[in-house]
mmCIF file of N, CA and C in Angstrom:
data_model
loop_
_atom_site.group_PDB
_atom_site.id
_atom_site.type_symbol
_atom_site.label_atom_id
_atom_site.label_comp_id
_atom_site.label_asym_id
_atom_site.label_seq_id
_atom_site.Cartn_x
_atom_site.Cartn_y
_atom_site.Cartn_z
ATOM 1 N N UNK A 1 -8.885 13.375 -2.084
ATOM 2 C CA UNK A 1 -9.289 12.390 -1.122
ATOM 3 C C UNK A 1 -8.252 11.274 -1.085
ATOM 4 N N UNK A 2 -7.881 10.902 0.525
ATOM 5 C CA UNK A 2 -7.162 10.078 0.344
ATOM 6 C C UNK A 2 -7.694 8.623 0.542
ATOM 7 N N UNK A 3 -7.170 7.053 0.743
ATOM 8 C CA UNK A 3 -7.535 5.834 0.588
ATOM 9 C C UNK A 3 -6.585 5.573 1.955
ATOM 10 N N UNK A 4 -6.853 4.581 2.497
ATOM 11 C CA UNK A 4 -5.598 4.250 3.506
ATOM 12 C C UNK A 4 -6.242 2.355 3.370
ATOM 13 N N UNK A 5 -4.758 1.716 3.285
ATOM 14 C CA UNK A 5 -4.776 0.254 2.864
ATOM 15 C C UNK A 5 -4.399 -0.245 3.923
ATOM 16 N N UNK A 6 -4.444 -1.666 4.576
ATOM 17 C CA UNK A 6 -3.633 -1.927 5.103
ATOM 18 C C UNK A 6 -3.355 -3.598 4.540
ATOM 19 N N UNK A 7 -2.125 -3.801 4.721
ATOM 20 C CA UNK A 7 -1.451 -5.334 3.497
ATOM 21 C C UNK A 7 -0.749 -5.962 4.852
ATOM 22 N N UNK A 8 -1.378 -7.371 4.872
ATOM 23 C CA UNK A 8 -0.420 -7.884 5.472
ATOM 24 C C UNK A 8 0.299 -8.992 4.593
ATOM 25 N N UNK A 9 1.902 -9.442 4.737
ATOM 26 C CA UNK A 9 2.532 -9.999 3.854
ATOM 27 C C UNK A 9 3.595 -10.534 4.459
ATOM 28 N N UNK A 10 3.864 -11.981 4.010
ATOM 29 C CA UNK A 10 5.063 -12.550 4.808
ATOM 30 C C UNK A 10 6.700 -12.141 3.800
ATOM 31 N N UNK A 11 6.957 -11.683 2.981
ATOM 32 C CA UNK A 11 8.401 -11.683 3.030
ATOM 33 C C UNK A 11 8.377 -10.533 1.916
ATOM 34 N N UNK A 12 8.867 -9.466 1.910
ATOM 35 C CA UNK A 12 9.003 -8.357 1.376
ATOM 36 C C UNK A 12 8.691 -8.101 0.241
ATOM 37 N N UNK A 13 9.092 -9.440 -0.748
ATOM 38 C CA UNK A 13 8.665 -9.077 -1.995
ATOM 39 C C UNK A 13 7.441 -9.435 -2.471
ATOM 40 N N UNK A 14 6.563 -9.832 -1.784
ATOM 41 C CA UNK A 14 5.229 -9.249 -1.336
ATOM 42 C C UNK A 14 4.915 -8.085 -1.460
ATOM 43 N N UNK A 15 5.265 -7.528 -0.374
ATOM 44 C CA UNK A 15 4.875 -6.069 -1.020
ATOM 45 C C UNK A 15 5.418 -4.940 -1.739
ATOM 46 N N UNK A 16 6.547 -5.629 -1.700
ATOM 47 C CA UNK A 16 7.227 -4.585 -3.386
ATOM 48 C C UNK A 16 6.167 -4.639 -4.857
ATOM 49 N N UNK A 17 5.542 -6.396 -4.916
ATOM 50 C CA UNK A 17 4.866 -6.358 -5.899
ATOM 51 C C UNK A 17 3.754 -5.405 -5.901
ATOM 52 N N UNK A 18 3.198 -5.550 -4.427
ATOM 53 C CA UNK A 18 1.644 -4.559 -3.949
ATOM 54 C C UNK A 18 2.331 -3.154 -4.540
ATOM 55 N N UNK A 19 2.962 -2.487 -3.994
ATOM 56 C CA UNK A 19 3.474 -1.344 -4.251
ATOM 57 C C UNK A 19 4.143 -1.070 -5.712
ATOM 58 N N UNK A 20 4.810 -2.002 -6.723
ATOM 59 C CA UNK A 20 4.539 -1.783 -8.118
ATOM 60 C C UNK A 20 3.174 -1.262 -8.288
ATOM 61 N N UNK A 21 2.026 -2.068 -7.770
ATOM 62 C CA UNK A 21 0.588 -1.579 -9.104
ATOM 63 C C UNK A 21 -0.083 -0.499 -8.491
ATOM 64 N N UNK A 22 0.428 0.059 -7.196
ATOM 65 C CA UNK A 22 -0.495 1.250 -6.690
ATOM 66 C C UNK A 22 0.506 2.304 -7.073
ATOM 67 N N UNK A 23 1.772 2.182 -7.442
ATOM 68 C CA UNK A 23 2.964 3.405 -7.736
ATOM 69 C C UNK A 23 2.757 4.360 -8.592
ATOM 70 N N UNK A 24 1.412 4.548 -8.948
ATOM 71 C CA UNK A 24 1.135 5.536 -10.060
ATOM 72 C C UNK A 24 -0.039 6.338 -9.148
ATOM 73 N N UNK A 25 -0.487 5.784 -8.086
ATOM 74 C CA UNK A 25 -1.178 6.698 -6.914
ATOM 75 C C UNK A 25 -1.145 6.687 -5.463
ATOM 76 N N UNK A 26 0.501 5.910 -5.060
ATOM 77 C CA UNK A 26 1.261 5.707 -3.866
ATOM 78 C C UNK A 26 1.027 6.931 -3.243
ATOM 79 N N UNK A 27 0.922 7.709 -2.059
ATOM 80 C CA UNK A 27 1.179 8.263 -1.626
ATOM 81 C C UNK A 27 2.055 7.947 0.049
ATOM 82 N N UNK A 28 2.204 7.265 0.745
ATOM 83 C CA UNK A 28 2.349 7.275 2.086
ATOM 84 C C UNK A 28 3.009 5.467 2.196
ATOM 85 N N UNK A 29 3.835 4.974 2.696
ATOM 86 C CA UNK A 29 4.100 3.635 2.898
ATOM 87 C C UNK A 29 4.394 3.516 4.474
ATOM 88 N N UNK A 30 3.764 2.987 5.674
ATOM 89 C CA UNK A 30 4.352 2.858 7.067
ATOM 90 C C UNK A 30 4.643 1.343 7.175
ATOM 91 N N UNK A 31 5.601 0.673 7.346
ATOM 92 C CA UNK A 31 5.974 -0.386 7.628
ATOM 93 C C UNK A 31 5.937 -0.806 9.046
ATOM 94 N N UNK A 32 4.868 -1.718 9.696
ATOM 95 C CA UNK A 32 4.989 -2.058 11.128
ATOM 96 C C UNK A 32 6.242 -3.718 11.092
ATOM 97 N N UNK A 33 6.458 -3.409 12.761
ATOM 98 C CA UNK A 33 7.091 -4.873 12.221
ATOM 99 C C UNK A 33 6.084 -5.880 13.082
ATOM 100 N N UNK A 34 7.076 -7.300 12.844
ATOM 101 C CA UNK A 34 5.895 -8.167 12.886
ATOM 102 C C UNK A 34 5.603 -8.691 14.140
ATOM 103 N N UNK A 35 4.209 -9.173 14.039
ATOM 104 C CA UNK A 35 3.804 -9.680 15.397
ATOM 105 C C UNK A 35 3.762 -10.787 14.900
ATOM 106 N N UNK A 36 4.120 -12.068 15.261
ATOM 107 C CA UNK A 36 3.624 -13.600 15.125
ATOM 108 C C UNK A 36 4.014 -13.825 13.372
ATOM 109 N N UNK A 37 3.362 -14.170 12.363
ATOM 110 C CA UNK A 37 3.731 -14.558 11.246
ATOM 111 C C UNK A 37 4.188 -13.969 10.058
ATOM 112 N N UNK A 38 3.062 -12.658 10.387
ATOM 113 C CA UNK A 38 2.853 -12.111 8.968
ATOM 114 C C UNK A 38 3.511 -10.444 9.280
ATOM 115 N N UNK A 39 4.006 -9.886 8.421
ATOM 116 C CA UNK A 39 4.231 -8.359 8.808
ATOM 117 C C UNK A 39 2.799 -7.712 8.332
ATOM 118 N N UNK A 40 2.722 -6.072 8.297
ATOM 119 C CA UNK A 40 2.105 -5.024 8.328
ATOM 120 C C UNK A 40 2.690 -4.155 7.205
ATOM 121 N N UNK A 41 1.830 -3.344 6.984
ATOM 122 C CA UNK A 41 2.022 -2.088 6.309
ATOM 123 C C UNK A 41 0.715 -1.360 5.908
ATOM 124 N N UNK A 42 0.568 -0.383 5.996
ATOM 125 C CA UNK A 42 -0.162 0.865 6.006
ATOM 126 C C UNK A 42 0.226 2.059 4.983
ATOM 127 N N UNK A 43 -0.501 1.630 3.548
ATOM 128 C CA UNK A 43 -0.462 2.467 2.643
ATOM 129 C C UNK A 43 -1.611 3.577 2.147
ATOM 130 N N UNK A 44 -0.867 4.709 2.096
ATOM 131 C CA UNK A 44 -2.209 5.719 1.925
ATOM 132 C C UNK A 44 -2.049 6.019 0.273
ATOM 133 N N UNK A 45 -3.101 5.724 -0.663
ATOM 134 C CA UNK A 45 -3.000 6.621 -1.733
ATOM 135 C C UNK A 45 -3.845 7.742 -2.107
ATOM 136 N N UNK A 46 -3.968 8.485 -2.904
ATOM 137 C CA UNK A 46 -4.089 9.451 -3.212
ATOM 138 C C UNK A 46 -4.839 9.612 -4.891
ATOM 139 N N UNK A 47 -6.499 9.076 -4.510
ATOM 140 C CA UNK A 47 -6.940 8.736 -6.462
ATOM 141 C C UNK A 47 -7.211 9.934 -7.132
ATOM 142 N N UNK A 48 -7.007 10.641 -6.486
ATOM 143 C CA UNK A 48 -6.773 12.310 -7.582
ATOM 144 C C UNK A 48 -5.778 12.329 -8.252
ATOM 145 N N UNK A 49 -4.685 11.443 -8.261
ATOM 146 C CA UNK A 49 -3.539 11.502 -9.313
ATOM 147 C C UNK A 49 -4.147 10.536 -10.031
ATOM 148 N N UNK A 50 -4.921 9.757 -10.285
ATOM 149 C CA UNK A 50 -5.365 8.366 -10.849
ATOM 150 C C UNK A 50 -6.021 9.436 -12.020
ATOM 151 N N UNK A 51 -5.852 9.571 -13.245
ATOM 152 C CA UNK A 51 -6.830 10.121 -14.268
ATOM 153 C C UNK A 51 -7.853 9.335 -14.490
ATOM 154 N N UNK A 52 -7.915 8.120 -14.541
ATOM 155 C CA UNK A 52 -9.292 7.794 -14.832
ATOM 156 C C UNK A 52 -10.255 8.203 -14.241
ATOM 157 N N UNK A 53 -9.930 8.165 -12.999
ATOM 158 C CA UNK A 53 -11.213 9.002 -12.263
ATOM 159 C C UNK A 53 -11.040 10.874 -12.257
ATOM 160 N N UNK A 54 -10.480 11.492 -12.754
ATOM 161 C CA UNK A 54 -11.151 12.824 -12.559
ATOM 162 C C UNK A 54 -11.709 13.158 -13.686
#
């Protein structure tokens, strides 16, 4: 089963940090660009790689 996120974040390393703590069940990253202040992104993970839960 997958998860689909969506992060909005003003300057990249923003979401480099987001994407450090999900990188152990990242699956998918879409980067929109921005409308008005803040950017986009659309992350899908994947908690069947997550062991705690199976």
């Amino acid at each position: 089963m997958s998860v689909k996120i969506k992060v909005s974040y003003e300057c990249d390393s923003e979401l480099n940090e987001v994407v450090k703590l999900l990188s152990p069940i990242l699956k998918t990253i879409k980067k929109q660009p921005a409308n008005g202040k803040f950017k986009r992104a659309y992350i899908t993970v994947d908690h069947k790689k997550n062991k705690r839960y199976n």
